[in-house]
PDB file of C-alpha atoms in Angstrom:
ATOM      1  CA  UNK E  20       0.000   0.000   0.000  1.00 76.00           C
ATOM      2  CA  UNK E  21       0.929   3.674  -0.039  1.00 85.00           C
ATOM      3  CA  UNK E  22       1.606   5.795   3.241  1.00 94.00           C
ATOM      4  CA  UNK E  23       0.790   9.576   3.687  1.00 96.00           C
ATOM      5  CA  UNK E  24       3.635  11.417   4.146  1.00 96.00           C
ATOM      6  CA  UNK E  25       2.937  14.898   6.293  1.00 95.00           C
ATOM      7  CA  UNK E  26       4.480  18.247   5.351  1.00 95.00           C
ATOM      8  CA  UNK E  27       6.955  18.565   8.500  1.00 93.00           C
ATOM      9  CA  UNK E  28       9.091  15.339   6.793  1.00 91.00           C
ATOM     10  CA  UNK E  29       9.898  18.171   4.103  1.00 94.00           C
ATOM     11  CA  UNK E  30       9.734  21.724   5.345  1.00 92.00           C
ATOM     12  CA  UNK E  31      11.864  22.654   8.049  1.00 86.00           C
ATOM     13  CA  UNK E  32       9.991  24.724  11.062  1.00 78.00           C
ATOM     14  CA  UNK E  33      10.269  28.206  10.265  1.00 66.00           C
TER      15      UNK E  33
ATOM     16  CA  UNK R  26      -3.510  51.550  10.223  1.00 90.00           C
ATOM     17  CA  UNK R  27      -4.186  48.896   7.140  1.00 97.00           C
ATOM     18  CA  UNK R  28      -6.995  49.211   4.450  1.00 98.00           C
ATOM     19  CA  UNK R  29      -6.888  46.946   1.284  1.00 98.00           C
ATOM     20  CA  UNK R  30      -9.904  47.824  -1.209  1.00 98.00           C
ATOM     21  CA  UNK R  31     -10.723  44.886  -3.938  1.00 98.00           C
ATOM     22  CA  UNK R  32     -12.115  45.868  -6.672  1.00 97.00           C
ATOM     23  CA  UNK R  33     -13.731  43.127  -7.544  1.00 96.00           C
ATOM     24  CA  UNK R  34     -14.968  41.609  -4.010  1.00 97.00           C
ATOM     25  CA  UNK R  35     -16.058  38.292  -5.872  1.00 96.00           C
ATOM     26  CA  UNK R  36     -12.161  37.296  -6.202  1.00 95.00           C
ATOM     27  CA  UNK R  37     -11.610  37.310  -2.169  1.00 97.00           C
ATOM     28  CA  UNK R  38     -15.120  35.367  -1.585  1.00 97.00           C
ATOM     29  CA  UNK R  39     -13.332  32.778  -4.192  1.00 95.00           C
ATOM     30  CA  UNK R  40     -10.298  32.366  -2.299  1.00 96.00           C
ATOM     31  CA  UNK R  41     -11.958  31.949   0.382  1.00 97.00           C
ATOM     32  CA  UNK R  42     -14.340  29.803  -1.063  1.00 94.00           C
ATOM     33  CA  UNK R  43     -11.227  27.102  -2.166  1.00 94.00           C
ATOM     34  CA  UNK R  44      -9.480  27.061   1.150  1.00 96.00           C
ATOM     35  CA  UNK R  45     -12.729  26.530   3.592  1.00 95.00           C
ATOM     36  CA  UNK R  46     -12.476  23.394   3.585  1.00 93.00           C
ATOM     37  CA  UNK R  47      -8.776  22.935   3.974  1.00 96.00           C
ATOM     38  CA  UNK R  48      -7.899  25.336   6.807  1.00 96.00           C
ATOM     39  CA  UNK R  49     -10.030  26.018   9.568  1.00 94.00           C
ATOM     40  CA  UNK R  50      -8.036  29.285  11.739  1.00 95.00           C
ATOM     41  CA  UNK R  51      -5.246  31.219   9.906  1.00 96.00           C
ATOM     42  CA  UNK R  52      -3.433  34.058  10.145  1.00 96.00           C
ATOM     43  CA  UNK R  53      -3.572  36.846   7.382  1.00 96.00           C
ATOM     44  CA  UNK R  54      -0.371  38.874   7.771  1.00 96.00           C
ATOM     45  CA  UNK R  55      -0.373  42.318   6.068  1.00 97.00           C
ATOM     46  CA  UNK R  56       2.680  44.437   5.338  1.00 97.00           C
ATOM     47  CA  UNK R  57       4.184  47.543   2.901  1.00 97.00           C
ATOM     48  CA  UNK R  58       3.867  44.622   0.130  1.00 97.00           C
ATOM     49  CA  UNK R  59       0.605  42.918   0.100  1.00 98.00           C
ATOM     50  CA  UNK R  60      -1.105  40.177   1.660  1.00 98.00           C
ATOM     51  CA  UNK R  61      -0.527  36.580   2.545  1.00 97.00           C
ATOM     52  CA  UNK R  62      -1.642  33.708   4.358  1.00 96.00           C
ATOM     53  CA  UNK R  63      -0.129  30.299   5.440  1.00 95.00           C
ATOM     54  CA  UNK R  64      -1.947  27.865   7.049  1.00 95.00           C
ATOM     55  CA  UNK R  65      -1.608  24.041   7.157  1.00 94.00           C
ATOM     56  CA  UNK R  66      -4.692  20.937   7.160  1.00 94.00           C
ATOM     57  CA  UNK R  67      -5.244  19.641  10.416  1.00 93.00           C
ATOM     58  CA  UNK R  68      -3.429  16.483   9.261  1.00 94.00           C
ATOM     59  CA  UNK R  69      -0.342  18.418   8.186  1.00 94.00           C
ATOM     60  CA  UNK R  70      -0.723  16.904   5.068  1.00 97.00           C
ATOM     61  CA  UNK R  71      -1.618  20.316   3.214  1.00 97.00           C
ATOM     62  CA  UNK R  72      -0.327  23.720   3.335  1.00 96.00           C
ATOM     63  CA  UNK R  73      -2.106  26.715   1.227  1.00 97.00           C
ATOM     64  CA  UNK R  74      -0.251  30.014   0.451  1.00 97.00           C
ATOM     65  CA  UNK R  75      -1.918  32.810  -0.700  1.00 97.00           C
ATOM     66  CA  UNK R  76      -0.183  35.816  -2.012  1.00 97.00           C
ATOM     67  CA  UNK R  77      -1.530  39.196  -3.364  1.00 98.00           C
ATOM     68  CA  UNK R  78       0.315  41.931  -3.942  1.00 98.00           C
ATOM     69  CA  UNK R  79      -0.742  45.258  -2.954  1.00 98.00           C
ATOM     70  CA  UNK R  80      -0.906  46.839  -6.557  1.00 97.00           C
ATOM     71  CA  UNK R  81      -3.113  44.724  -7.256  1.00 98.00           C
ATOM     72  CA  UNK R  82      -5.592  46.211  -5.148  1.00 98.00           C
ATOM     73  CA  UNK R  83      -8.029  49.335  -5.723  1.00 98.00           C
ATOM     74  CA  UNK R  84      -6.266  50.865  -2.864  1.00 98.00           C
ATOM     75  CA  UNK R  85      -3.812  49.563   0.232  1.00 98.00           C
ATOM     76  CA  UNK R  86      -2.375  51.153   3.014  1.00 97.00           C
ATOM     77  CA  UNK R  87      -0.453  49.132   5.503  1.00 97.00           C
ATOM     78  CA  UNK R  88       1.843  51.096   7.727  1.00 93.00           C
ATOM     79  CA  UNK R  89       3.365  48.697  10.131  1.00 94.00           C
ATOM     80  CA  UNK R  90       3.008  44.893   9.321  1.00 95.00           C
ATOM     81  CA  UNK R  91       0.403  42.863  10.956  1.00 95.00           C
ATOM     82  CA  UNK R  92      -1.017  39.296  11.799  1.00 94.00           C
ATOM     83  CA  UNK R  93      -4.606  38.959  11.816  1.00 96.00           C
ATOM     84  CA  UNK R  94      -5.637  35.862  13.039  1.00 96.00           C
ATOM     85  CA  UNK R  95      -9.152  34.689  11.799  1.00 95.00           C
ATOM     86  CA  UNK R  96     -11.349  31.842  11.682  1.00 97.00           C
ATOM     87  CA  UNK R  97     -12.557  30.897   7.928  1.00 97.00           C
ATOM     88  CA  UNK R  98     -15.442  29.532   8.975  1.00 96.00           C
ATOM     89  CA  UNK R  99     -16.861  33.167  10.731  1.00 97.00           C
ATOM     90  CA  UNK R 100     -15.240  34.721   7.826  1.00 98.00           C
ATOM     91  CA  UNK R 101     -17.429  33.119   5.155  1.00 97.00           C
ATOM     92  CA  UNK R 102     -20.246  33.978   7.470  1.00 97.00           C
ATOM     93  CA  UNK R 103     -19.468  37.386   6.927  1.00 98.00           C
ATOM     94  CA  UNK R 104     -18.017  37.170   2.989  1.00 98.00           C
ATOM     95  CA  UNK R 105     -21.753  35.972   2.404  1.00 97.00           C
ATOM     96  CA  UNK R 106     -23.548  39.066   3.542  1.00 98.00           C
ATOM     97  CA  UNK R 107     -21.608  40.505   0.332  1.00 98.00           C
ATOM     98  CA  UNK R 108     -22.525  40.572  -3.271  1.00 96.00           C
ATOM     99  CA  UNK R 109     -20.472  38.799  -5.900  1.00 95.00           C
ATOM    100  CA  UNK R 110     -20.056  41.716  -7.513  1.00 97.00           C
ATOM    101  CA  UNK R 111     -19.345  44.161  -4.696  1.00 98.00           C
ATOM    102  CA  UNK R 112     -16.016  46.233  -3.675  1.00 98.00           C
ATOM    103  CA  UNK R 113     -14.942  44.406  -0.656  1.00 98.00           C
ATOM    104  CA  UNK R 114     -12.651  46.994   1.485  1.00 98.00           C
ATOM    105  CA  UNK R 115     -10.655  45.426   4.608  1.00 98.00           C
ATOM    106  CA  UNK R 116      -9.702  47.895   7.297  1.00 98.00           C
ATOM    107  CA  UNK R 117      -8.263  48.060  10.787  1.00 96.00           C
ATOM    108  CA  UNK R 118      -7.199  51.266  12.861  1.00 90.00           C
ATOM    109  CA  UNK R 119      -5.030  49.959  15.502  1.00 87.00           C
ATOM    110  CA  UNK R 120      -1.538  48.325  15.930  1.00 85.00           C
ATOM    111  CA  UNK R 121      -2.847  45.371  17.911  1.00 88.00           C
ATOM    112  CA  UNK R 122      -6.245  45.124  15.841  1.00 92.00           C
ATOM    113  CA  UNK R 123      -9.437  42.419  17.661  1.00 95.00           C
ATOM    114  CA  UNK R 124     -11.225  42.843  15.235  1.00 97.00           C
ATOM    115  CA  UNK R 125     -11.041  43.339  11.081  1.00 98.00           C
ATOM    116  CA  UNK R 126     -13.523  45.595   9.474  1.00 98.00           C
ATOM    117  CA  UNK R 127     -15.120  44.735   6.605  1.00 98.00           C
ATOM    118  CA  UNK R 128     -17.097  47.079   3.201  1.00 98.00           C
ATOM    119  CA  UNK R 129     -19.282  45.844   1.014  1.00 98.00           C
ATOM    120  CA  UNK R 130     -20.047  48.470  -1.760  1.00 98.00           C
ATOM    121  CA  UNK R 131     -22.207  47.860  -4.629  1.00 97.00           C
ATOM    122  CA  UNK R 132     -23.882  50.759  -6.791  1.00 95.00           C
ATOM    123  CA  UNK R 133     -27.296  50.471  -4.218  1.00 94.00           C
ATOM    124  CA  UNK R 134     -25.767  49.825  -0.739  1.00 95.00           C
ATOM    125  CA  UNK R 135     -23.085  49.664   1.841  1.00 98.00           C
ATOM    126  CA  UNK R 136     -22.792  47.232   4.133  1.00 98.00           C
ATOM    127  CA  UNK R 137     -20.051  47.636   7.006  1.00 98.00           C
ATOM    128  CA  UNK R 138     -19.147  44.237   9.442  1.00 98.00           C
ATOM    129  CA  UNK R 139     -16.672  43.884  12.305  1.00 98.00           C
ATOM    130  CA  UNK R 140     -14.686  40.284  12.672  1.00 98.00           C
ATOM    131  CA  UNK R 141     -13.309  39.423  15.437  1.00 98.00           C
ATOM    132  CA  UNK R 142     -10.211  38.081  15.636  1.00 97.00           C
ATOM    133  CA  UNK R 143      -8.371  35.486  17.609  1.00 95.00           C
ATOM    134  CA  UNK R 144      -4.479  35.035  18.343  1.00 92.00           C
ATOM    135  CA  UNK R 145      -3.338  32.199  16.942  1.00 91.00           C
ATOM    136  CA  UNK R 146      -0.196  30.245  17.494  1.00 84.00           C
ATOM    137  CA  UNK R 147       0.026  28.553  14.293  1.00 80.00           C
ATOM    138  CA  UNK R 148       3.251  27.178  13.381  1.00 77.00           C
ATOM    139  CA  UNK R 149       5.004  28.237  10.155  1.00 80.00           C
ATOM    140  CA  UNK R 150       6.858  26.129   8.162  1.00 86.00           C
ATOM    141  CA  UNK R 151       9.391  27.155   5.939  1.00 87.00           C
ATOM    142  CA  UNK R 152       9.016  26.271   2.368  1.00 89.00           C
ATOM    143  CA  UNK R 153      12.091  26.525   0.459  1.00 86.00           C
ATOM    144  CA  UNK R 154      12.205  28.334  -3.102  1.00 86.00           C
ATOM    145  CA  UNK R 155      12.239  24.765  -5.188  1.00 90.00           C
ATOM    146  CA  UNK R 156      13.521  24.011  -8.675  1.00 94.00           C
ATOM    147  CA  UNK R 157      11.009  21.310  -9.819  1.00 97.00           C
ATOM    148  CA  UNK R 158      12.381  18.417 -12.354  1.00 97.00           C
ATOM    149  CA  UNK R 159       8.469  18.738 -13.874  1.00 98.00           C
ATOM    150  CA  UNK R 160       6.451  21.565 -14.314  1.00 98.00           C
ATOM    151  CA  UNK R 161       3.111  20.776 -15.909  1.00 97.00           C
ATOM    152  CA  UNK R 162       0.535  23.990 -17.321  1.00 96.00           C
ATOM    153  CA  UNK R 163      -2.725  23.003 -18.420  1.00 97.00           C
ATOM    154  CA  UNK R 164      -6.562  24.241 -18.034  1.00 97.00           C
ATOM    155  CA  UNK R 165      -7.654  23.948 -14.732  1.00 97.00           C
ATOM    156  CA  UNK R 166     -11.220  23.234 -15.775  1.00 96.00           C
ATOM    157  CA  UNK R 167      -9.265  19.563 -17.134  1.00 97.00           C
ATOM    158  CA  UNK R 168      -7.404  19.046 -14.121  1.00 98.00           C
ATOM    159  CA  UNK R 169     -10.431  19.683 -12.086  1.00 98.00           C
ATOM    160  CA  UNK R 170     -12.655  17.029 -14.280  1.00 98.00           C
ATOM    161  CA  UNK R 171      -9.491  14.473 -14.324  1.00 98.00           C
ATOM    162  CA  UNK R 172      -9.354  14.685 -10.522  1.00 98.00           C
ATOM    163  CA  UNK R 173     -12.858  14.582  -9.670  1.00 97.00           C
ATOM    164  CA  UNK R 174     -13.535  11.575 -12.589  1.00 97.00           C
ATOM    165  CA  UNK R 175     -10.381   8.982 -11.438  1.00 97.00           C
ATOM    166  CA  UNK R 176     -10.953  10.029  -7.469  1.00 96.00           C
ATOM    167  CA  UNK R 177     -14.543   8.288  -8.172  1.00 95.00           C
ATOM    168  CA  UNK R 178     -12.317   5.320  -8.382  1.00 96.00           C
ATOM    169  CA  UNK R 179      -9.626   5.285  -6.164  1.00 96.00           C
ATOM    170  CA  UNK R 180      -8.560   7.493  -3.000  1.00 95.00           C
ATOM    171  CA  UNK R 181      -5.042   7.898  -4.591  1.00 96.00           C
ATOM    172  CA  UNK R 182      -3.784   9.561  -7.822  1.00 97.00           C
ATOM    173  CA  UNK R 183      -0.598   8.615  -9.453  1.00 98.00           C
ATOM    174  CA  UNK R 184       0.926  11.487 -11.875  1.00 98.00           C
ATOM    175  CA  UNK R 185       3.419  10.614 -13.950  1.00 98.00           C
ATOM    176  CA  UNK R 186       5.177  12.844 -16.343  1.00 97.00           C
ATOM    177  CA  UNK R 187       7.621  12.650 -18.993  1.00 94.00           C
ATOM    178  CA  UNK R 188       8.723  14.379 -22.430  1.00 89.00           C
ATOM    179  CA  UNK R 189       5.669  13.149 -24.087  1.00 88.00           C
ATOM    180  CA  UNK R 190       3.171  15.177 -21.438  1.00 92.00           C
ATOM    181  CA  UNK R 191       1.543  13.984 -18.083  1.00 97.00           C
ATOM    182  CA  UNK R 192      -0.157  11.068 -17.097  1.00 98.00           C
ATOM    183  CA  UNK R 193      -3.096  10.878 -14.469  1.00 98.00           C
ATOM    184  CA  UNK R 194      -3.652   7.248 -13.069  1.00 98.00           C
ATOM    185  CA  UNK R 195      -5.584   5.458 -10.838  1.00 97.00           C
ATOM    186  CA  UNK R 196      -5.368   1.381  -9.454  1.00 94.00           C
ATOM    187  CA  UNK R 197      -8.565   0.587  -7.026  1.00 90.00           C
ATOM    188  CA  UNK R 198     -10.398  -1.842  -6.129  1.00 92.00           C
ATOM    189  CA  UNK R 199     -12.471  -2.118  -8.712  1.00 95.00           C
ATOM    190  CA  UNK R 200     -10.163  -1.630 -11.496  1.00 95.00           C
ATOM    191  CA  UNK R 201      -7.827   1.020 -12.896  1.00 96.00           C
ATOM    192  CA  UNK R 202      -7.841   3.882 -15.047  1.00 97.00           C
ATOM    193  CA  UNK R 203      -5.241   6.213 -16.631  1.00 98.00           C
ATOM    194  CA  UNK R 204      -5.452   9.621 -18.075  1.00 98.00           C
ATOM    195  CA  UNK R 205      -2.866  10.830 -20.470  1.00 97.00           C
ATOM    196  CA  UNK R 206      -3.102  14.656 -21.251  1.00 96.00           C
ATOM    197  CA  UNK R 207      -1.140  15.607 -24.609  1.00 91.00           C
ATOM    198  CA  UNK R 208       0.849  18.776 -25.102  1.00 92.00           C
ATOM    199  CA  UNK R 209      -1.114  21.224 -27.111  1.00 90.00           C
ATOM    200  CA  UNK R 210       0.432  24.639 -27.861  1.00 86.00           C
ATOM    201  CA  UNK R 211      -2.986  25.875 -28.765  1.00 88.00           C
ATOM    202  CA  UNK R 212      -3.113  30.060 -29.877  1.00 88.00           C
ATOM    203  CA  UNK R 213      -5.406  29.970 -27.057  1.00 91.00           C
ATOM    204  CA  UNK R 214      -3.948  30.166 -23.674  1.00 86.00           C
ATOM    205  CA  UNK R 215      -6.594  28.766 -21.590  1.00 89.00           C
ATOM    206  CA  UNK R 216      -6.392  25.539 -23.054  1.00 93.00           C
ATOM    207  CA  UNK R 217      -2.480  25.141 -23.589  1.00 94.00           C
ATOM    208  CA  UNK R 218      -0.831  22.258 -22.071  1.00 95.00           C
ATOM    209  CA  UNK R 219       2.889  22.703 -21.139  1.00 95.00           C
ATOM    210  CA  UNK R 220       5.054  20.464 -19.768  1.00 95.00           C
ATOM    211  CA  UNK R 221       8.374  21.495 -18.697  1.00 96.00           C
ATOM    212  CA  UNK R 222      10.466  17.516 -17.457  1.00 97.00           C
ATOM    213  CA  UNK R 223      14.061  17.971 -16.885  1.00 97.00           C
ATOM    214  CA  UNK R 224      13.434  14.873 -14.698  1.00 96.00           C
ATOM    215  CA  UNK R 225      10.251  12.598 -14.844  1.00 97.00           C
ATOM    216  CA  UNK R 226       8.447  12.122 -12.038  1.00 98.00           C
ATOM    217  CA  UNK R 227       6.206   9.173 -10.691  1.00 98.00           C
ATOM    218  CA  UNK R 228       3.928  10.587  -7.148  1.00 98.00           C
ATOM    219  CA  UNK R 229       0.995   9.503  -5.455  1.00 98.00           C
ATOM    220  CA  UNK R 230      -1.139  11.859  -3.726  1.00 98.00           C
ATOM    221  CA  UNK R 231      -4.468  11.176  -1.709  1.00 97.00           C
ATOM    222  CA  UNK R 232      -7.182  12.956  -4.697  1.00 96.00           C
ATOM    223  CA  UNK R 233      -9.327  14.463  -1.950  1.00 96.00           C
ATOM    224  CA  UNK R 234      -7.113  17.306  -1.216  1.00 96.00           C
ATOM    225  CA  UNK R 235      -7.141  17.957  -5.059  1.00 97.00           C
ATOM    226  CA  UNK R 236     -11.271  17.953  -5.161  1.00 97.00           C
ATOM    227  CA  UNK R 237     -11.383  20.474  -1.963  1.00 95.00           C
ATOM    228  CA  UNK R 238      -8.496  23.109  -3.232  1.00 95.00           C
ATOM    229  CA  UNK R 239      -9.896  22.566  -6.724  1.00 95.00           C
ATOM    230  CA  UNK R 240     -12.777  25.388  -6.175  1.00 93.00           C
ATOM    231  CA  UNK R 241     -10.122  27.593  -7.048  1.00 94.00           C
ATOM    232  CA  UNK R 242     -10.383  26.787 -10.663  1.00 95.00           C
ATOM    233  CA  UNK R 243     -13.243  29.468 -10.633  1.00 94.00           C
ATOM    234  CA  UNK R 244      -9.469  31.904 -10.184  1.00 95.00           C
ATOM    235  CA  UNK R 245      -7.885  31.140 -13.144  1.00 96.00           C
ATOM    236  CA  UNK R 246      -8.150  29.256 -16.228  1.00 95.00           C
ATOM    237  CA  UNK R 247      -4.876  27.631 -16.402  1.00 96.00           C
ATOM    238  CA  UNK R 248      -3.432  25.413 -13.318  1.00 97.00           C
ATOM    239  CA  UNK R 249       0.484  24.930 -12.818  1.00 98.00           C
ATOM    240  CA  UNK R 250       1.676  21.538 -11.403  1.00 98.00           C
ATOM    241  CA  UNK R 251       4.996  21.654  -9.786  1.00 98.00           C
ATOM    242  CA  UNK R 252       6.599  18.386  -8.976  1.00 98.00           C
ATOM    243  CA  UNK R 253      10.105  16.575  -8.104  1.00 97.00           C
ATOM    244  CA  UNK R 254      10.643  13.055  -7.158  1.00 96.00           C
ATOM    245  CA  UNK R 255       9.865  12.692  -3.445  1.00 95.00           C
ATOM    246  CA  UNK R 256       8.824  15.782  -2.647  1.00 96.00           C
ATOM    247  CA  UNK R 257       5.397  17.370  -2.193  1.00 97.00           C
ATOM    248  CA  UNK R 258       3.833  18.561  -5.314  1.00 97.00           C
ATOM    249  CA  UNK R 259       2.788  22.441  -5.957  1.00 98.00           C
ATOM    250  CA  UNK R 260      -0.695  23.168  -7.164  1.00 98.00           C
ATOM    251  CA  UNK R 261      -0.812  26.893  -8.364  1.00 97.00           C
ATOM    252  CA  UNK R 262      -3.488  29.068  -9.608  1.00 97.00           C
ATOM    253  CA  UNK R 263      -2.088  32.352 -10.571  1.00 96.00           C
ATOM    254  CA  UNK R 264      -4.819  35.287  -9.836  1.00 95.00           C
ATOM    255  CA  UNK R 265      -4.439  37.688 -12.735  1.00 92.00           C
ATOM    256  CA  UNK R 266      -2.502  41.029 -11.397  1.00 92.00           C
ATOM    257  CA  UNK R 267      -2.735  40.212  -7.765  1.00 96.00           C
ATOM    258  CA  UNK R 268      -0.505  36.899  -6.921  1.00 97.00           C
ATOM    259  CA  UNK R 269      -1.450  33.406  -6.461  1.00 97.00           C
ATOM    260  CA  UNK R 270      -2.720  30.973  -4.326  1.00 97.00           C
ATOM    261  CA  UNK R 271      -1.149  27.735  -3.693  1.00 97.00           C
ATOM    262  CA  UNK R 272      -1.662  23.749  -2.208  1.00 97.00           C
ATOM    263  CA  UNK R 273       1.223  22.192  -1.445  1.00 97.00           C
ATOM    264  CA  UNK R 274       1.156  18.160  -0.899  1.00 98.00           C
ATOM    265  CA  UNK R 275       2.571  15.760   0.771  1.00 97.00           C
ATOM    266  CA  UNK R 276       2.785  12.474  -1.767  1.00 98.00           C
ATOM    267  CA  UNK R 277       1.842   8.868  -0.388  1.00 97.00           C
ATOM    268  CA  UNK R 278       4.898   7.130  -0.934  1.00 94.00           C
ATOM    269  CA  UNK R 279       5.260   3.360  -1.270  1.00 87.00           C
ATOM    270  CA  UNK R 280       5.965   1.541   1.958  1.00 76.00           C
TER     271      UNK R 280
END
């Protein structure tokens, strides 16, 4: 199957 | 002291319109240059930008910058008390503004409304400026169809690009499907398809976020598609003379 990745695994904390 | 006059009020209800159901609280920051907005999905999976620049609007004033934050949800409440075809003027007097005002002008009335506002602690993520190995232009009325047609089959969305254009694909339960859009350098720009693939890309993204931010095909004709291997993708509709608003997307990736 495919897992969701969320946003934080590629933008860093601003 | 801020004030930022749209001339055609029916553009902000659209924006607003595509991110409702995507963001619930964000925070509108306002400074010398324009407006913008970043605020994630509650599942982190999402992230809309919107951008306008001030000379894009009938009038702006912003003297020192501020953060306004808001809740769509009451915003919309108030967005619908206007006409489609009103000037919708934002305004707020102090440094440390509670509450935004709001005009609605249209040749027979005026309406005025006060928002309140809430502070929000919303954390910002920093998106770096990306150079994507694909970059895909094509009508957004197409994407929108293609997205809302192969989601009816399966929850995920494989695009795949390459020299030859971009393919939409989908492998459910109950079958599979696959979409290829060709390149078309068509006199009229509304329905050109570009495809700019240094690198060809193969992503899978969950279509639902797609069907929600796709309202904002009512913004712009043409849709851009930025994508790189691994990365999230870029959804962009450009709104003509004031900036753009954006979905980025975290991809599903095969475990």
């Amino acid at each position: 199957g495919y897992m969701q990745t969320i946003l934080q695994g590629y933008f860093s904390q601003a | 002291m801020f004030e930022a006059k749209f001339e055609d009020g029916g553009l902000f209800k659209k924006i607003v319109e595509a991110i409702k159901e995507l963001v619930k609280n964000v925070n509108l920051e306002a400074n010398g240059t324009g407006i913008s907005l970043q605020a994630m999905d509650t599942s982190h999976v999402a992230l809309v930008a919107l951008q306008l620049n001030e000379k894009g609007f009938k009038k702006y004033r912003c003297e020192k910058s501020l953060t306004m934050g808001l809740s769509i949800e009451n915003l919309q409440k108030i967005l619908k008390c206007s006409g489609n075809d009103d000037q919708i003027t934002l305004r707020t007097q102090d440094e440390e503004p509670t509450t935004l005002s709001f005009t609605f002008e249209s040749k027979n009335r005026i309406s005025e409304f006060q928002l309140n506002l809430m502070s929000l602690d919303q954390e910002q993520l920093g998106v770096p400026d990306t150079e994507y190995s694909s970059v895909v232009r094509m009508p957004s009325n197409e994407f929108t169809k293609i997205c809302r047609e192969l989601g009816n089959i399966n929850e995920a969305i494989g695009i795949e690009t390459s020299k030859e254009g971009i393919k939409f694909y989908v492998k459910g339960d109950i079958g599979e499907g696959q979409v290829s859009v060709k390149i078309n350098d068509t006199e009229k720009p509304e329905e050109r398809v570009e495809c700019e693939v240094d690198e060809p890309v193969n992503l899978s993204f969950a279509v639902r976020y797609f069907n929600l931010f796709n309202k904002a095909s009512a913004l712009s004709s043409q849709v851009i598609l930025s994508m790189s291997q691994d990365q999230p993708l870029v959804i962009e509709y450009i709104i003509e003379e004031m900036g753009s608003l954006k979905l980025y997307l975290a991809p599903k990736i095969n475990d």
